[in-house]
Amino acid sequence: MCRQHLQLRMKMFHNGMKVSFKHIMKMELQLRAHNHQVETLQLRGKSTVGKTNKLIKMIQFHKGTLISKMTAIQIVLQKL
């Protein structure tokens, strides 16, 4: 799926328009895969709290789309 399409769907979802649950799960899986790659590169040698906070921020700003902090925290919790 192309980046613009993903951004559009995420914006639609966050503006309260309907996006299928299956699609949201797919986006979360993509986010998780991406964050796992980034995590292995950038989060070495930091405290657990620091890692988690950085991860939350990275998920929030993933591909230039701001997600609510609550959603980001849920993704992090699912990931751990």
Short mmCIF file of C-alpha atoms in Angstrom, two decimals:
data_model
loop_
_atom_site.label_atom_id
_atom_site.label_comp_id
_atom_site.label_asym_id
_atom_site.label_seq_id
_atom_site.Cartn_x
_atom_site.Cartn_y
_atom_site.Cartn_z
CA MET A 1 0.00 0.00 0.00
CA CYS A 2 1.39 3.38 -0.95
CA ARG A 3 2.27 5.91 1.73
CA GLN A 4 -0.23 8.58 0.59
CA HIS A 5 -3.08 6.07 0.65
CA LEU A 6 -2.14 4.96 4.17
CA GLN A 7 -1.93 8.58 5.36
CA LEU A 8 -5.32 9.35 3.84
CA ARG A 9 -6.96 6.35 5.48
CA MET A 10 -5.39 7.20 8.85
CA LYS A 11 -6.56 10.81 8.59
CA MET A 12 -10.06 9.62 7.68
CA PHE A 13 -10.06 7.33 10.72
CA HIS A 14 -8.81 10.06 13.06
CA ASN A 15 -11.36 12.52 11.72
CA GLY A 16 -14.09 10.13 12.83
CA MET A 17 -14.92 8.68 9.41
CA LYS A 18 -15.37 4.93 9.13
CA VAL A 19 -12.44 2.75 8.17
CA SER A 20 -12.83 -1.01 8.45
CA PHE A 21 -11.45 -2.72 11.55
CA LYS A 22 -9.48 -5.09 9.33
CA HIS A 23 -7.81 -2.11 7.69
CA ILE A 24 -6.92 -0.54 11.05
CA MET A 25 -5.36 -3.84 12.17
CA LYS A 26 -3.36 -3.94 8.94
CA MET A 27 -2.10 -0.39 9.58
CA GLU A 28 -1.14 -1.30 13.15
CA LEU A 29 0.79 -4.33 11.91
CA GLN A 30 2.64 -2.10 9.43
CA LEU A 31 3.35 0.39 12.21
CA ARG A 32 4.64 -2.38 14.42
CA ALA A 33 6.89 -3.77 11.70
CA HIS A 34 8.25 -0.29 11.00
CA ASN A 35 8.77 0.51 14.66
CA HIS A 36 10.55 -2.76 15.22
CA GLN A 37 13.04 -1.80 12.49
CA VAL A 38 13.49 1.68 13.93
CA GLU A 39 13.69 0.33 17.48
CA THR A 40 16.59 -1.97 16.65
CA LEU A 41 18.44 0.97 15.07
CA GLN A 42 17.79 3.90 17.38
CA LEU A 43 16.83 2.66 20.83
CA ARG A 44 20.02 0.93 21.94
CA GLY A 45 21.36 1.73 25.39
CA LYS A 46 18.38 3.69 26.70
CA SER A 47 16.33 3.03 29.81
CA THR A 48 13.06 1.10 29.43
CA VAL A 49 11.01 4.21 30.20
CA GLY A 50 13.03 6.23 27.71
CA LYS A 51 12.58 3.52 25.08
CA THR A 52 8.84 3.34 25.66
CA ASN A 53 8.41 7.12 25.51
CA LYS A 54 10.50 7.36 22.36
CA LEU A 55 8.49 4.52 20.83
CA ILE A 56 5.21 6.27 21.72
CA LYS A 57 6.44 9.48 20.07
CA MET A 58 7.68 7.61 16.99
CA ILE A 59 4.37 5.80 16.61
CA GLN A 60 2.47 9.07 17.08
CA PHE A 61 4.37 10.73 14.25
CA HIS A 62 4.63 7.64 12.04
CA LYS A 63 4.82 8.65 8.35
CA GLY A 64 3.86 12.23 9.19
CA THR A 65 0.44 11.35 10.62
CA LEU A 66 -0.28 12.28 14.22
CA ILE A 67 -2.07 9.56 16.17
CA SER A 68 -3.50 10.19 19.63
CA LYS A 69 -1.15 9.32 22.48
CA MET A 70 -3.66 6.76 23.80
CA THR A 71 -3.63 4.84 20.50
CA ALA A 72 0.17 4.95 20.44
CA ILE A 73 0.34 3.61 24.01
CA GLN A 74 -2.03 0.76 23.10
CA ILE A 75 0.19 -0.18 20.15
CA VAL A 76 3.26 -0.14 22.42
CA LEU A 77 1.50 -2.31 25.01
CA GLN A 78 0.48 -4.83 22.34
CA LYS A 79 4.06 -4.85 21.10
CA LEU A 80 5.70 -5.58 24.46
#
